[in-house]
């Protein structure tokens, strides 16, 4: 439980839980001690439908026993496991620890399988049909949520099946990206570019770099203003893989195509994050996954083993 303000909520939860358990016991005790006014025939005197009478019988002993056992179980459980605010329990059990234990057990079971591929070059792993089947499952479980089941990405998520790489498409670079993640940041550049018309002119110039349909007159006006963009994208607009600046000349658009999309990017900027996987996947798993991703765009001939 998060104590982001004070310890009050921890104490509050613990108190409410224990008071609830004690209240159940008191209710059981009082219900057994309470005396009802009864007639001579052991009824309460309440009659429904002419002949349906309410009896004054005590609770069955087996029911009372089960109730008490349930309460005792709750107390023992709360002593052993976390359930009273921030109290960790005598066993020190946590859901995170349980998860990590199960993951470690699973990784240990499949370690011999991955060990076979760890000594192979990524290019060779990508040509192994069995390794690629494993890589596909890793991709589906960890990457498809953003890049799609076909790895073709979407608006804001890179297509992994083409030859366009923000940070480089070598196996080592892909391993680096998967392991440590990436944070791409394009700051808002409208103030540096100039007026709203200047921004649109730059957008037309960016379109011209890839041979996309554009207004040549406005593109010519936008070319000098592109100088503020060249610091990252290069004078020729071919990008910079060292910092993840996209190539603007290949007609591949990560955040949308056309003047409107480019103007929005210049005005508002964009921050993209690829989360690091080093805490989710083992090094051998990342090796196989990176080989699979590399193979998506390089398509080596599969070899069955």
Short mmCIF file of N, CA, C and O in Angstrom, two decimals, residues 150 181 213 285-286:
data_model
loop_
_atom_site.label_atom_id
_atom_site.label_comp_id
_atom_site.label_asym_id
_atom_site.label_seq_id
_atom_site.Cartn_x
_atom_site.Cartn_y
_atom_site.Cartn_z
N UNK A 150 1.92 -8.13 -37.05
CA UNK A 150 2.69 -8.28 -38.29
C UNK A 150 3.96 -7.45 -38.28
O UNK A 150 4.69 -7.42 -39.28
N UNK A 181 15.96 0.16 -24.12
CA UNK A 181 14.87 1.03 -24.54
C UNK A 181 15.39 2.29 -25.21
O UNK A 181 16.60 2.52 -25.32
N UNK A 213 4.27 14.68 -53.19
CA UNK A 213 3.60 15.84 -53.76
C UNK A 213 3.74 17.06 -52.87
O UNK A 213 3.52 16.98 -51.65
N UNK A 285 17.20 -14.53 -24.25
CA UNK A 285 15.91 -14.26 -24.88
C UNK A 285 16.00 -13.01 -25.75
O UNK A 285 15.45 -12.99 -26.86
N UNK A 286 16.67 -11.99 -25.27
CA UNK A 286 16.85 -10.77 -26.07
C UNK A 286 17.66 -11.07 -27.31
O UNK A 286 17.38 -10.53 -28.40
#
